[in-house]
Each structure stands twice: as C-alpha cells, then as structure tokens.
Short mmCIF file of C-alpha atoms (C1' of nucleotides) in Angstrom, two decimals:
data_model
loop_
_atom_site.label_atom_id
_atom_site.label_comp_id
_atom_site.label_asym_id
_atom_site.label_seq_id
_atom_site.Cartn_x
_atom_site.Cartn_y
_atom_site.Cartn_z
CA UNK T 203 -68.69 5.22 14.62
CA UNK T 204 -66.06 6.98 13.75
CA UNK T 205 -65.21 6.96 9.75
CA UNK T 206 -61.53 8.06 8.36
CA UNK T 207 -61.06 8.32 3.80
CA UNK T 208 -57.81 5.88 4.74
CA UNK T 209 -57.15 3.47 7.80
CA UNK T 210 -55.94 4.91 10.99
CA UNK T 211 -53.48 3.59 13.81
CA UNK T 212 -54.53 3.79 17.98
CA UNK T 213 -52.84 5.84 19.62
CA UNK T 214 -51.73 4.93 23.60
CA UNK T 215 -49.58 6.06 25.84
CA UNK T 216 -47.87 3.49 28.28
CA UNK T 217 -46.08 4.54 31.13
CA UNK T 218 -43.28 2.92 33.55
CA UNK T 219 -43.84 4.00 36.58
CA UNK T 220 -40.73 3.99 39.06
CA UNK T 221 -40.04 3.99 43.05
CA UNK T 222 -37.70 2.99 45.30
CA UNK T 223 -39.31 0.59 48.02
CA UNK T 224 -38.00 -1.60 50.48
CA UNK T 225 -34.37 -0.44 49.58
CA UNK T 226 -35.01 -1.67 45.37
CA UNK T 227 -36.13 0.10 42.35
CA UNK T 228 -39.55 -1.35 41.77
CA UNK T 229 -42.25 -0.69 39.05
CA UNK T 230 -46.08 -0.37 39.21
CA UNK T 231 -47.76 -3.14 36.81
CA UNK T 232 -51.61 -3.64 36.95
CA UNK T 233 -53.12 -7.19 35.71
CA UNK T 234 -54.96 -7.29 32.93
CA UNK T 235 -58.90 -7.57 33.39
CA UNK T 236 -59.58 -7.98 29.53
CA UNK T 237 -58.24 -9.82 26.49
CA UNK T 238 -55.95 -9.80 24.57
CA UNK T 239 -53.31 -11.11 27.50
CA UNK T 240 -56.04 -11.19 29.58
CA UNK T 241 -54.86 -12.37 33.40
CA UNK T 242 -51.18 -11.06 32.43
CA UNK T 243 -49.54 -7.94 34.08
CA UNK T 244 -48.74 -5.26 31.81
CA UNK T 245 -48.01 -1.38 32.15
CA UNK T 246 -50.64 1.10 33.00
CA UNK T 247 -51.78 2.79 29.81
CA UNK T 248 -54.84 3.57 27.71
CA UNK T 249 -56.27 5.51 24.71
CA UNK T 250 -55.44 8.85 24.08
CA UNK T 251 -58.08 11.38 23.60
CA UNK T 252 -58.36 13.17 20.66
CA UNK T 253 -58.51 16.79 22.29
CA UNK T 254 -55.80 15.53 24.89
CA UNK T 255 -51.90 16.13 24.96
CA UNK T 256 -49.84 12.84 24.76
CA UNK T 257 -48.49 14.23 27.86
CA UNK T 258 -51.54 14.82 29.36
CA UNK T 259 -52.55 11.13 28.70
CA UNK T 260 -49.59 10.10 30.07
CA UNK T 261 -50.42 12.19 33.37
CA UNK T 262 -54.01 10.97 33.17
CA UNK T 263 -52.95 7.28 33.23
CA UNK T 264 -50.56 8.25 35.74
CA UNK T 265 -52.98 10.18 38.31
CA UNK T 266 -55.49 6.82 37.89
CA UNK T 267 -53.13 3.92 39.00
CA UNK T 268 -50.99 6.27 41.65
CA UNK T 269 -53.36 8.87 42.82
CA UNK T 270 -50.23 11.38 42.43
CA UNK T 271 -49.41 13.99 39.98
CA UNK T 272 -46.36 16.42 39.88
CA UNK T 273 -44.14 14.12 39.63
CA UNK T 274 -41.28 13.49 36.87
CA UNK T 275 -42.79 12.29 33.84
CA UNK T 276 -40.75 12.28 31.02
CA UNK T 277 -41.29 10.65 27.23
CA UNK T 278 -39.43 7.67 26.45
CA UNK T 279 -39.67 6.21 23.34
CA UNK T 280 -42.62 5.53 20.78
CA UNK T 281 -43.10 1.56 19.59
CA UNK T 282 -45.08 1.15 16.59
CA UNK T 283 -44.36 -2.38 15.69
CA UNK T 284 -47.37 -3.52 13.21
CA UNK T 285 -47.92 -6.73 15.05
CA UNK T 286 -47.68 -5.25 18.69
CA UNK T 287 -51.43 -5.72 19.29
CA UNK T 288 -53.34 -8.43 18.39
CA UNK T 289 -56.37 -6.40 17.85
CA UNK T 290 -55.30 -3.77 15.53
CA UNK T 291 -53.04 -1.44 14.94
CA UNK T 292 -51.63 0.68 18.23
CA UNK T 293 -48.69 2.72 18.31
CA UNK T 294 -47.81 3.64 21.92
CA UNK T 295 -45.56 6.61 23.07
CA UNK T 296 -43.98 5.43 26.07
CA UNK T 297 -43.12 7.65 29.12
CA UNK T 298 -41.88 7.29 32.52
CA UNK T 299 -41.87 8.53 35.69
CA UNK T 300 -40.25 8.76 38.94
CA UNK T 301 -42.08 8.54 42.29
CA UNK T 302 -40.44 9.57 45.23
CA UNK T 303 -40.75 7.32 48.03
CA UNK T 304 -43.32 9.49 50.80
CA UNK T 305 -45.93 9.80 47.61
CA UNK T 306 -46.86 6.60 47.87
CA UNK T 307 -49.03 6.23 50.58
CA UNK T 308 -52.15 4.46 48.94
CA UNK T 309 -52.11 2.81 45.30
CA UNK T 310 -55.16 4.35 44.81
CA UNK T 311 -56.84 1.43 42.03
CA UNK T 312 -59.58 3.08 40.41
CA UNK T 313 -61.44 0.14 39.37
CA UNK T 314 -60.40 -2.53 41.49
CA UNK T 315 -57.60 -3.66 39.23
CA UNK T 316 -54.96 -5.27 40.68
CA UNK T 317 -51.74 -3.43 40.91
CA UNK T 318 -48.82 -4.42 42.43
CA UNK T 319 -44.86 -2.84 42.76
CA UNK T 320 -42.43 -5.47 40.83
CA UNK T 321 -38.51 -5.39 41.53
CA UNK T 322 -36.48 -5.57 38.43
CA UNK T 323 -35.65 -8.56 39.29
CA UNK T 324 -38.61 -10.25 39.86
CA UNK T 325 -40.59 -9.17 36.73
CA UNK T 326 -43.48 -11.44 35.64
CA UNK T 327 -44.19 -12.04 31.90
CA UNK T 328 -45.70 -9.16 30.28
CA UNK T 329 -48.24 -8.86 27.80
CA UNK T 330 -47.86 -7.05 24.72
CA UNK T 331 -44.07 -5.47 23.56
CA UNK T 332 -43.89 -4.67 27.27
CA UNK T 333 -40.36 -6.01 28.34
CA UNK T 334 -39.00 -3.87 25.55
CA UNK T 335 -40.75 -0.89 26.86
CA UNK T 336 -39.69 -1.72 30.94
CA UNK T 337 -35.99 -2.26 29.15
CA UNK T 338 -35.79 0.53 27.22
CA UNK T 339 -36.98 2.63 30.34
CA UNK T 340 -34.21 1.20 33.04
CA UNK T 341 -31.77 1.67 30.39
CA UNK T 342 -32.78 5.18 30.12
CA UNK T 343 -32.94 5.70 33.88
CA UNK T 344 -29.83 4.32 34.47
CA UNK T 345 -27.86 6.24 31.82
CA UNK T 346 -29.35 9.70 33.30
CA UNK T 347 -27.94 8.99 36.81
CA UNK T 348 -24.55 9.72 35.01
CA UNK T 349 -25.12 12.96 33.69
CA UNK T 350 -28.20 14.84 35.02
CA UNK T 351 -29.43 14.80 38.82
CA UNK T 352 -32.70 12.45 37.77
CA UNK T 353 -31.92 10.65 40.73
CA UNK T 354 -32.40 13.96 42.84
CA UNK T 355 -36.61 13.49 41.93
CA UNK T 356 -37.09 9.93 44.05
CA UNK T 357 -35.77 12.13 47.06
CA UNK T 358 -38.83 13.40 49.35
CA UNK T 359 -39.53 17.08 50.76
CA UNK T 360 -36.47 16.45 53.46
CA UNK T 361 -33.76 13.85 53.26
CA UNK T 362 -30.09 12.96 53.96
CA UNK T 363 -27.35 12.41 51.91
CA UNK T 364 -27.06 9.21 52.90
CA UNK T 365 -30.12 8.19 51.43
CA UNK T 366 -29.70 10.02 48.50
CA UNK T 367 -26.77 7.84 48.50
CA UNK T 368 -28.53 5.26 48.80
CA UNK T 369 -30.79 5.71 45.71
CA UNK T 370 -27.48 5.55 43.42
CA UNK T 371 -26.25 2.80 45.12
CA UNK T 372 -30.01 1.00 44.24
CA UNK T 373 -30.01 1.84 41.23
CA UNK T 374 -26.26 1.58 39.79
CA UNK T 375 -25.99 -1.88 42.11
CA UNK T 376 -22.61 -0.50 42.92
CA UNK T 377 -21.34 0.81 46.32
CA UNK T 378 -19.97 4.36 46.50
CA UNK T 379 -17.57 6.13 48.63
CA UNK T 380 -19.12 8.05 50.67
CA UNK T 381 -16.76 10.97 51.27
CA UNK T 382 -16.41 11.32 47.47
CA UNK T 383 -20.51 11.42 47.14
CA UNK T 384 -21.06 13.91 49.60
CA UNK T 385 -18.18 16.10 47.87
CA UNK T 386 -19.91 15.47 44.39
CA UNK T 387 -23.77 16.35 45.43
CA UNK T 388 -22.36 19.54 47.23
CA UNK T 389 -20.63 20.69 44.94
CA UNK T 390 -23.46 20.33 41.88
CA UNK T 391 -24.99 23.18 44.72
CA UNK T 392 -28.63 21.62 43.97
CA UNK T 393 -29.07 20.62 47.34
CA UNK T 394 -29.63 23.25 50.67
CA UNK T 395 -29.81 22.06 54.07
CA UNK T 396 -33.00 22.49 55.24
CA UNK T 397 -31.99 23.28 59.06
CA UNK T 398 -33.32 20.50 60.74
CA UNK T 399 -31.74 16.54 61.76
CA UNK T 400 -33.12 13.27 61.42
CA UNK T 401 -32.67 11.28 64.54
CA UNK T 402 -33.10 8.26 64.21
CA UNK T 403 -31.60 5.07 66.20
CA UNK T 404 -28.70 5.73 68.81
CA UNK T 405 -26.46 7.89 66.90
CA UNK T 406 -25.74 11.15 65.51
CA UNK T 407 -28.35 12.94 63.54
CA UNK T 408 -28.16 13.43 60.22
CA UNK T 409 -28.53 16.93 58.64
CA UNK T 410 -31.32 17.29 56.45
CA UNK T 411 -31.53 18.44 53.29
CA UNK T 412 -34.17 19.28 50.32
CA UNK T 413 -33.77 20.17 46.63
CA UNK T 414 -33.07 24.06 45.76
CA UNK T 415 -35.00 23.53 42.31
CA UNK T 416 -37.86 20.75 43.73
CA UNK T 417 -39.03 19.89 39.53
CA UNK T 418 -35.87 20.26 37.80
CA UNK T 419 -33.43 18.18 36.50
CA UNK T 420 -30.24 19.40 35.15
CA UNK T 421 -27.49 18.07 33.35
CA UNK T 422 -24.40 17.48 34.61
CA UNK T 423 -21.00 17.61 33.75
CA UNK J 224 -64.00 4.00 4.01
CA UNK J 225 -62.17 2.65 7.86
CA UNK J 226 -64.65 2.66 10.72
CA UNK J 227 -63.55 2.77 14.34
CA UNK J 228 -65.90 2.30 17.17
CA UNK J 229 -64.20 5.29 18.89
CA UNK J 230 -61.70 8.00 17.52
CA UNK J 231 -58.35 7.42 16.06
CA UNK J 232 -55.66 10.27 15.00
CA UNK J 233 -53.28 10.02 11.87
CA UNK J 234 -49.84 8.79 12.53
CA UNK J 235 -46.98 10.39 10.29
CA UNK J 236 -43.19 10.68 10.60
CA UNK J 237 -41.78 13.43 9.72
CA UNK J 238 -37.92 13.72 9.35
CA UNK J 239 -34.94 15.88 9.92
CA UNK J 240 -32.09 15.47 7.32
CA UNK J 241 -28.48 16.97 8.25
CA UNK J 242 -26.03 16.68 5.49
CA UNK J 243 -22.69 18.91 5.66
CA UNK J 244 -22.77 21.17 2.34
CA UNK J 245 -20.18 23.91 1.46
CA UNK J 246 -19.05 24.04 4.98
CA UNK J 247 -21.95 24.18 6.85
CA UNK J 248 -24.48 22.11 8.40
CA UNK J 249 -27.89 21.89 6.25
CA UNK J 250 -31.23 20.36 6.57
CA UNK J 251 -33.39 19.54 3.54
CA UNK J 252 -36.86 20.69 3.41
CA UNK J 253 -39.42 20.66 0.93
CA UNK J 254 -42.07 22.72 -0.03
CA UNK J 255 -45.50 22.04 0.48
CA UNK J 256 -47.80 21.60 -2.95
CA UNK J 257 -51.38 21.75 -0.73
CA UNK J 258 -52.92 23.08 1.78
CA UNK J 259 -52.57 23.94 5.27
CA UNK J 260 -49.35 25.67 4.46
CA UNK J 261 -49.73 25.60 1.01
CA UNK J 262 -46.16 26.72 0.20
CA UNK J 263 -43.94 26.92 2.66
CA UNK J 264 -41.37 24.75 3.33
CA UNK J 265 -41.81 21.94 5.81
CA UNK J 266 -39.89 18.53 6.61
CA UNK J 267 -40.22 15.48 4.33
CA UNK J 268 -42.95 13.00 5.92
CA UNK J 269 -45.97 11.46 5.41
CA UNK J 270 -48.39 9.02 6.85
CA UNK J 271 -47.40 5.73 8.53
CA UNK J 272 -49.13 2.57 6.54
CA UNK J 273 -50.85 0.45 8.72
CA UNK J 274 -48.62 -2.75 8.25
CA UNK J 275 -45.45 -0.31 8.35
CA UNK J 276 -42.82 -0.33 11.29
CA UNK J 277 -42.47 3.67 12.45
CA UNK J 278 -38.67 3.39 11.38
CA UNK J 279 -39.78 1.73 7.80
CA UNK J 280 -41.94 4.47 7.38
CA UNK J 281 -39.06 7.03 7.95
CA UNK J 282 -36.91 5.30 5.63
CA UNK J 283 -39.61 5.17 2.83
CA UNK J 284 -39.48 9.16 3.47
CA UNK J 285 -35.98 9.35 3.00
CA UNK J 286 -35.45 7.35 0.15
CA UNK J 287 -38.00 9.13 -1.37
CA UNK J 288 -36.93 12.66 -0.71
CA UNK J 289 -32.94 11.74 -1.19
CA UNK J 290 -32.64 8.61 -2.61
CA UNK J 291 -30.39 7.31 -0.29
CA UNK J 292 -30.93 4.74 2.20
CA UNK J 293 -28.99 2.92 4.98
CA UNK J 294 -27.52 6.26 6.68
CA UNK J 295 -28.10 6.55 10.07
CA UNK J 296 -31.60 6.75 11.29
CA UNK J 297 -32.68 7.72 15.07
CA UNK J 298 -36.45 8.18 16.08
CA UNK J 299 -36.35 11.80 18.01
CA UNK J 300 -39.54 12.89 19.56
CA UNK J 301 -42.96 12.32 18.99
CA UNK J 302 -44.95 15.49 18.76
CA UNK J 303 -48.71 15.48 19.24
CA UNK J 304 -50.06 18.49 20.46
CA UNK J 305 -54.35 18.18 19.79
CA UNK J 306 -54.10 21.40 16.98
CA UNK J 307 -50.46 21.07 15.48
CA UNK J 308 -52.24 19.59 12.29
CA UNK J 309 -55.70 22.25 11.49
CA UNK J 310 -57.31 19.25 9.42
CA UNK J 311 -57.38 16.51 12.02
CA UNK J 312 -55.64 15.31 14.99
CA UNK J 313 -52.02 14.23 13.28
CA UNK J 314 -49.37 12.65 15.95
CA UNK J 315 -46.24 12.87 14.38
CA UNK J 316 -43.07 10.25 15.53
CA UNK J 317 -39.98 12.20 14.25
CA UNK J 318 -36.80 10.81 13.68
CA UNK J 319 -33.19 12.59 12.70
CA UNK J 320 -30.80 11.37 9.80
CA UNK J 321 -27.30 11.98 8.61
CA UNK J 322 -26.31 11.85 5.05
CA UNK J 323 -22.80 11.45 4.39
CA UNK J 324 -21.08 14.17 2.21
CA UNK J 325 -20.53 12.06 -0.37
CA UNK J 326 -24.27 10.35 -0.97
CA UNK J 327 -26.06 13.28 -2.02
CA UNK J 328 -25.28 13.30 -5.49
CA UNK J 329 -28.62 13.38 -7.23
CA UNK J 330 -31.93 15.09 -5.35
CA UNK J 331 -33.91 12.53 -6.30
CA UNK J 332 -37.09 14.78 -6.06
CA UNK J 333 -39.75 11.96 -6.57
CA UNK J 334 -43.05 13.95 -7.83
CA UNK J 335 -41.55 17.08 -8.93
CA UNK J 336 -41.42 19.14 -5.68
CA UNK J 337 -38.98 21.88 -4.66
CA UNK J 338 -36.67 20.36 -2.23
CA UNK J 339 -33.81 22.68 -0.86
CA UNK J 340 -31.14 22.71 1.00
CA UNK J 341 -31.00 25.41 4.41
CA UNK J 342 -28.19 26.07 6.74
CA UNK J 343 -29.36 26.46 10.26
CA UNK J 344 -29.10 29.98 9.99
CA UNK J 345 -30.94 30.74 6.96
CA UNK J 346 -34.16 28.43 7.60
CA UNK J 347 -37.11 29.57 5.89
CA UNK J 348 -40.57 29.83 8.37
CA UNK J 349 -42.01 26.38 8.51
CA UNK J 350 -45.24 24.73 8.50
CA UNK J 351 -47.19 23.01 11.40
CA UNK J 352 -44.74 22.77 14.51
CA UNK J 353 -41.82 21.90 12.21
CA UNK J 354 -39.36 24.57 14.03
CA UNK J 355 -39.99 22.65 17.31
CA UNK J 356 -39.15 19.65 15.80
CA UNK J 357 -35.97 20.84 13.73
CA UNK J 358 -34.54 22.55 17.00
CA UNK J 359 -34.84 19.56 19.18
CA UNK J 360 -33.20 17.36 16.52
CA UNK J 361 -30.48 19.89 16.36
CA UNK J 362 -30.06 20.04 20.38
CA UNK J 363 -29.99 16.24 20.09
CA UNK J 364 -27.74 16.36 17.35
CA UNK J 365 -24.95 18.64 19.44
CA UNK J 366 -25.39 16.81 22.74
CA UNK J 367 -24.80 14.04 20.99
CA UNK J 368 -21.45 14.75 19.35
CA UNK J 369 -20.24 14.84 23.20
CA UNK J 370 -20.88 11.18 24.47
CA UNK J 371 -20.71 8.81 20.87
CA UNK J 372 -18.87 8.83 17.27
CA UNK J 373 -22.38 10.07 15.97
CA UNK J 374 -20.80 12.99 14.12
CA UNK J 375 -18.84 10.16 11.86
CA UNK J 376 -21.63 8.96 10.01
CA UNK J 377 -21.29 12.51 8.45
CA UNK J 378 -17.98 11.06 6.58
CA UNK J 379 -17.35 8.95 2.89
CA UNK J 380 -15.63 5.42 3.02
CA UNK J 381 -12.63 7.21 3.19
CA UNK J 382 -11.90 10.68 4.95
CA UNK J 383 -8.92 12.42 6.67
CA UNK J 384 -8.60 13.27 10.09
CA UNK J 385 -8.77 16.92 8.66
CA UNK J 386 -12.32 16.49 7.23
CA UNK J 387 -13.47 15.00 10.60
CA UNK J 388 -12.36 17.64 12.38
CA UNK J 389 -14.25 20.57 10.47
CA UNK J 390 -17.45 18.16 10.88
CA UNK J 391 -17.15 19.26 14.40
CA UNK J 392 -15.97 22.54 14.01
CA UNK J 393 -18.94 22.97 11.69
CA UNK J 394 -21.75 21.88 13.78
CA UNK J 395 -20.24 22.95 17.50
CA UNK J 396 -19.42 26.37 15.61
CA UNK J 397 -15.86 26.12 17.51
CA UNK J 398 -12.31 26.00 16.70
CA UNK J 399 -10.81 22.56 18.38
CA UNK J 400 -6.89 21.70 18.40
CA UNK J 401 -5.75 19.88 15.94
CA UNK J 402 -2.83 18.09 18.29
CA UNK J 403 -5.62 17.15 20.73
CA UNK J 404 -8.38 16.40 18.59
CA UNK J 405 -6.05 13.58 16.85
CA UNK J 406 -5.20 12.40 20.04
CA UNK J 407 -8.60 11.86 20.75
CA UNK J 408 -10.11 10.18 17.91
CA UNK J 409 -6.93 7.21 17.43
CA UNK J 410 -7.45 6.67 20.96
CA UNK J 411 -11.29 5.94 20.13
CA UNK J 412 -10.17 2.98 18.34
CA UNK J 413 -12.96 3.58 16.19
CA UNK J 414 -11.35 4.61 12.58
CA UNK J 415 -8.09 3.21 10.83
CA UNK J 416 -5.76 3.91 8.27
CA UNK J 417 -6.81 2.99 4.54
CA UNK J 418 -3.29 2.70 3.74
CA UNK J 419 -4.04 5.73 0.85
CA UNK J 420 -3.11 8.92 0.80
CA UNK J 421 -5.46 12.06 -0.31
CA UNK J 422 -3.12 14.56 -2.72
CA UNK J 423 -4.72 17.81 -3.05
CA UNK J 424 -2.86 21.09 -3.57
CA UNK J 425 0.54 22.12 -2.96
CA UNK J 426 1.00 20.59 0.12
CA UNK J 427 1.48 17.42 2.02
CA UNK J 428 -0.63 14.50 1.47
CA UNK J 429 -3.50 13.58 4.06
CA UNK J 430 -3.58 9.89 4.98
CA UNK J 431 -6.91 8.49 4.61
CA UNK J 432 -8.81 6.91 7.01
CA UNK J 433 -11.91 4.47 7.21
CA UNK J 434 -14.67 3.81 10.05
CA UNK J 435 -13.62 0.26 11.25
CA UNK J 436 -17.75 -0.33 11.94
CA UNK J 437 -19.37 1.92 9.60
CA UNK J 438 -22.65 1.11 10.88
CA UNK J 439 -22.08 1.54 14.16
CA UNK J 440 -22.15 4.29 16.70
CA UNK J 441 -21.15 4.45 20.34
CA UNK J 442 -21.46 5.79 23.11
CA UNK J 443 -17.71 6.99 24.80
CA UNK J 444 -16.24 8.39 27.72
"C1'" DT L 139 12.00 28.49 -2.78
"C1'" DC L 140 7.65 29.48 -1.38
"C1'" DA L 141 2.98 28.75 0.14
"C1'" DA L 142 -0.15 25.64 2.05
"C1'" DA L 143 -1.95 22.11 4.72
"C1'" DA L 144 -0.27 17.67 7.20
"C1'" DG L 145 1.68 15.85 10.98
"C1'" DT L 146 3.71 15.47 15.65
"C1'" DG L 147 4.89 15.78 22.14
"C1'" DT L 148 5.20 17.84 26.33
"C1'" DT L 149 3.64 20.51 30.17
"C1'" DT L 150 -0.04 21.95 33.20
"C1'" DG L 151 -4.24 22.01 35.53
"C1'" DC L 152 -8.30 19.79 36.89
"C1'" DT L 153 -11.30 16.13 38.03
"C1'" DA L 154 -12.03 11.48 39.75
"C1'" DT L 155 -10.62 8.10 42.87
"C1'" DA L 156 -8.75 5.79 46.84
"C1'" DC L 157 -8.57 5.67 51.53
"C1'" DA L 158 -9.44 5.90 57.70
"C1'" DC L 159 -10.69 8.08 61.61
"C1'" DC L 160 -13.44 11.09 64.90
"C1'" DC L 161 -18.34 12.71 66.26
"C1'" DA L 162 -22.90 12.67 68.34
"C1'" DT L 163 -26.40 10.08 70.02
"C1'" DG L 164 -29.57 6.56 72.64
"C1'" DA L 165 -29.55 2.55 75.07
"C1'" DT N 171 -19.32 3.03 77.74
"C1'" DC N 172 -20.60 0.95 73.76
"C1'" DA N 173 -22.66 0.28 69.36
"C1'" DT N 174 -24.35 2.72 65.42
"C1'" DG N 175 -24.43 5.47 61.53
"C1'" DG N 176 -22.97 10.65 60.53
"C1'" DG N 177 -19.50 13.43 59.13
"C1'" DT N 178 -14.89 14.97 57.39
"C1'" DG N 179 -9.58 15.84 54.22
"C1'" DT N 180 -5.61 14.62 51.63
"C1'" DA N 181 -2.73 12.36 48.33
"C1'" DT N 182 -2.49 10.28 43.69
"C1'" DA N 183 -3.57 9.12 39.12
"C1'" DG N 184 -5.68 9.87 34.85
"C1'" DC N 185 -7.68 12.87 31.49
"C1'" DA N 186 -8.36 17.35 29.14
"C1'" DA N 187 -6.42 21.59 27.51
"C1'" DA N 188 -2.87 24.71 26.06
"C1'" DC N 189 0.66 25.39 23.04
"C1'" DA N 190 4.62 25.77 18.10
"C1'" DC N 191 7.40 23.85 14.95
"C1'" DT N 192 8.84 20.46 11.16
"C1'" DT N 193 7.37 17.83 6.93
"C1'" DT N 194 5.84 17.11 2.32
"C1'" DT N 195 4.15 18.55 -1.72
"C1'" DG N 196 3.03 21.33 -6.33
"C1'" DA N 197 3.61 25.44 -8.48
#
DNA sequence: TCAAAAGTGTTTGCTATACACCCATGA
DNA sequence: TCATGGGTGTATAGCAAACACTTTTGA
C-alpha cells in the first residue's frame, strides 16, 4: 500500500500509434482483456512508473504492442477529465507516433492481446475518452504535414518520391501534382539520392532516395 | 490518509502569465514562502483536486494569482521528469495565458505573497524546472503569432491598429511596416471599427477598433 | 505654425499553382 | 511495340515586402 497526506491522481500515458498500410493511414488498437470497457478496443497505454520519464512510458508502451523503438514519438496532449475513468481518477498524457511502413514486420503482442491496425475510417467504438484522444492526434498529424516534414518519418531506409508522394496524398485525401511535389521536396534539400533504382513492373526505375537527417523533423516554411 | 494499492505521483499545473507592461512583454511569478526553493521565484500553480478538470485547475491558479478570469487559456506541455520535484514525484500539466493590458489593475495577491512582474530579459533564477517551462511557453507563444490572431487577446475592448502593432513589435522584438501591417490585419476580417476615435496628444486621432469574436482565435494563412 | 502620430497605394519580387509530354523498362 | 509508371520546365497568378508623403490635431 501506498499512503499519500492528500488524494492522488494515476498517471498514464496513451499513445496513437500511426502507419501507412495497404495505401491508408491506419492505427494500432489492442482489445481490452479487463474491465472497465472490458471486450472494447482502446489505445495501448498503461501506468507510469514512478522512477520513469513520461516519455519513457510512452516508449515502453510503445516497444510492448510494436516490438519497435526509434521511431517518432512525440507528446500530444494531456486529458484529465475527472470522470474519464470509471475507476478513479487517471490523467493521461497522450503521445503519438509514426511507424514507417518496413518496421512493421510482426505486431509483436506481448500477452496475447489482440491488436489489430484500424483505418480512420473504420474505427470501432472506443473505450474510455479515446475518440477524443485518436481526434486530437489526426488533427495534429494532419496540421504538421503543412509546415514541418513529419511526413518524411513514415518513409523507410530507401524510397521514391513517388511514394513519398503518396503518403501526402493518404493522408491529406487530396491528389497532388506531381511535378510541383518533386520541385517542393527537393528543394526543402532533406532528401539525397541514395544511388540506387527501384525496378519494379515494366517500366523505368525509379531513383531512390533516403532522408539526410533520418530522426529529424524540421519546420518548414 | 489516501491509500493506493500501487504508487501514484502529484498532479499540479503550473502556469505561464504574459501580460504587455510598459512596453515589454512580462510574465508574473511569485515567490516561494516554503521549501524546496524556499524563496525564489517560481510560476503560480498548485495541485490539481481530484474532481477538478486540468484547465479548471489552471483557472483557479489564475484567478487566484491575478484575479482575472476568462482570458485566454492554452494547456502547453506537461513536464514530468522522475526528480523535477525533490519531495515526491510531481507531474506538472502547464498551460500559457494572456492578460489583456487593460485587466491587470489590482494584483490580487491572495495570501500575502510577493508576486512580480519580469520582462523576459530580466527573469530572476527559478525553482524546479520552471525555466524549461517558461521558454517553451515563450517559443509557443512566438510561433504562434505567425499562423492565428493569438497575439490579440493581448488587447482592451477597444484598441487602435497602432497598439496592435507594437504588441508584435514587442514580443517578435522587430520593427514591421505600418502600410503592410494594416493591410494585413483588415484583410483578416477579424477586428472592426468601434466607430470612436482615441484623442491623445497633439496629433491626429486613432480610430478605435474592436475584436469582432473576442473569444476566439484562429488559425490563418 | 510646428511637432507628433495617424492614415494611405503602388511597384517589385517571390512563391504557389496549373499544366503535357518524353523516357526507360519488361513483357 | 506497347503498356506502365518515372521524370522533367514554363507561364501565370497571388501574396509578401519595400517604400514616402499627406492629414489631423493640440500646444
């Protein structure tokens, strides 16, 4: 037992977890083994430990429901509503994070949880404040792509412009010129070409490319 | 006595509160009456009540420290490195505020404290991680200025487009054209003309101007 | 009439957008 | 040789920045 001379708040960290698959921005929920929402898919999140960075839990959480680390994490927003939880008190300090799309080669479930990647289209009901949190986060996602290259961290090692076209044409749900793009991303000078083609399908190859600065994100403009 | 089966830390908020004094861009800070950092000056804050919304909290801060309420309000960062507080493990949700010039007639210091008044330049050393805290509210506060009408919840009911201008002169520490700067803000749509004119001096009269949503801030361009 | 701040337009450069065809490859 | 996606340049419009003089007032 742990005994405090005035009442305390839990403290969690939640985090929405981002990737591109299957040419749409998805999210990583995990069902709920326990009450309260018990059955329900929710975000992966837990406690935070009282010797641990809220960063750190974030990374921790993270590292348990993905298997990676490294990866953009970045704090969102912290939702303290009194009535959140059911059970008592619990603030959480959201974060998310961006997975690029060759990290995700096993969803690595620690204990046999289920997990599964949602489009943001097809989001179930979510337990808790949730659909706030998942909200807040796209909003936040989607307003970067306009002035930082946030986008830039889905990209793996190698990749073409075209598909990093194709990530802000995902995400934005707009199309893009391609001509003006490719003048835009070149001219940020964030991305090298790496030296070697993709071939792929009965056409010309397409140049490679990888990030000059793999872990940062700069703003734009 | 509140028991907890495992460990909880203390929740506060702690805020940062820009006013524009004599031409420059303050924060108010108070000084500490007990320990750690007996004495120094630190931001107003204090710990979140258990049936309390984050942002409620905040605002019982400010009233408290200022005596003003219903100014803009913005959570900023929470901070909750495991040693920022020696006593226990404190996770502090910080939020920003913006007093206009004209609400900050009495410092309603609540039980006898010293409260004061710093420019940016002429801050004091401050207790805990406080510095951390007041520079990323400041960063925010600047990027912000950019991309919404934040910067005019520093103004009264009614201002001229003079005044609004040395708001951003003030806190961008730049001189900005008046021709252009006029330009800009009527095309904003976001102020209009109070139909009064401000006489002061031996010169021409200002017209005065209102915020057509006082309440409300956007994001442009 | 003088000093002081208010108020007002035009020109220029830059950035964003629109737009269409040739290239390299594998089948 | 054909189908497929890769790769490239120019013209135009809209926005941001530079820039100087007239107006109104009180002393």
């Amino acid at each position: 037992m742990y005994s405090y001379a005035y009442p305390h708040p839990a403290v969690t960290t939640d985090i929405v977890i981002f990737s591109l698959r299957d040419n749409e921005l998805k999210l990583l929920l995990i069902k709920r083994k326990g009450e309260p929402f018990k059955g329900k898919w929710a975000l992966p999140g837990g406690f935070v430990q009282l010797d641990e960075d809220l960063e750190a839990a974030a990374n921790r959480e993270l590292a348990q429901e993905t298997g990676v680390s490294g990866v953009y994490l970045e704090q969102l927003y912290t939702f303290g509503q009194p009535n959140r939880d059911p059970r008592e008190r619990v603030i959480t300090v959201a974060y998310y994070a961006l997975i690029p799309s060759d990290r995700l080669t096993l969803t690595a479930s620690t204990d046999a949880e289920a997990v599964g990647w949602f489009g943001m289209d097809e989001l179930p009901k979510l337990a808790f404040d949730h659909e706030t949190i998942v909200e807040t986060a796209h909003q936040r996602l989607v307003a970067k792509l306009d002035y930082s290259t946030l986008a830039f961290q889905f990209m793996p090692e190698e990749f073409t412009l075209t598909e990093l076209q194709a990530v802000y044409e995902i995400i934005l749900r707009a199309d893009i010129d391609k001509r003006n793009f490719r003048k835009w991303v070149l001219a940020l000078e964030r991305v090298e070409e790496s030296g070697e083609y993709r071939r792929q399908g009965a056409h010309r190859p397409a140049k490679l490319y990888r990030l000059i600065n793999r872990d940062q994100v700069d703003i734009i403009k």
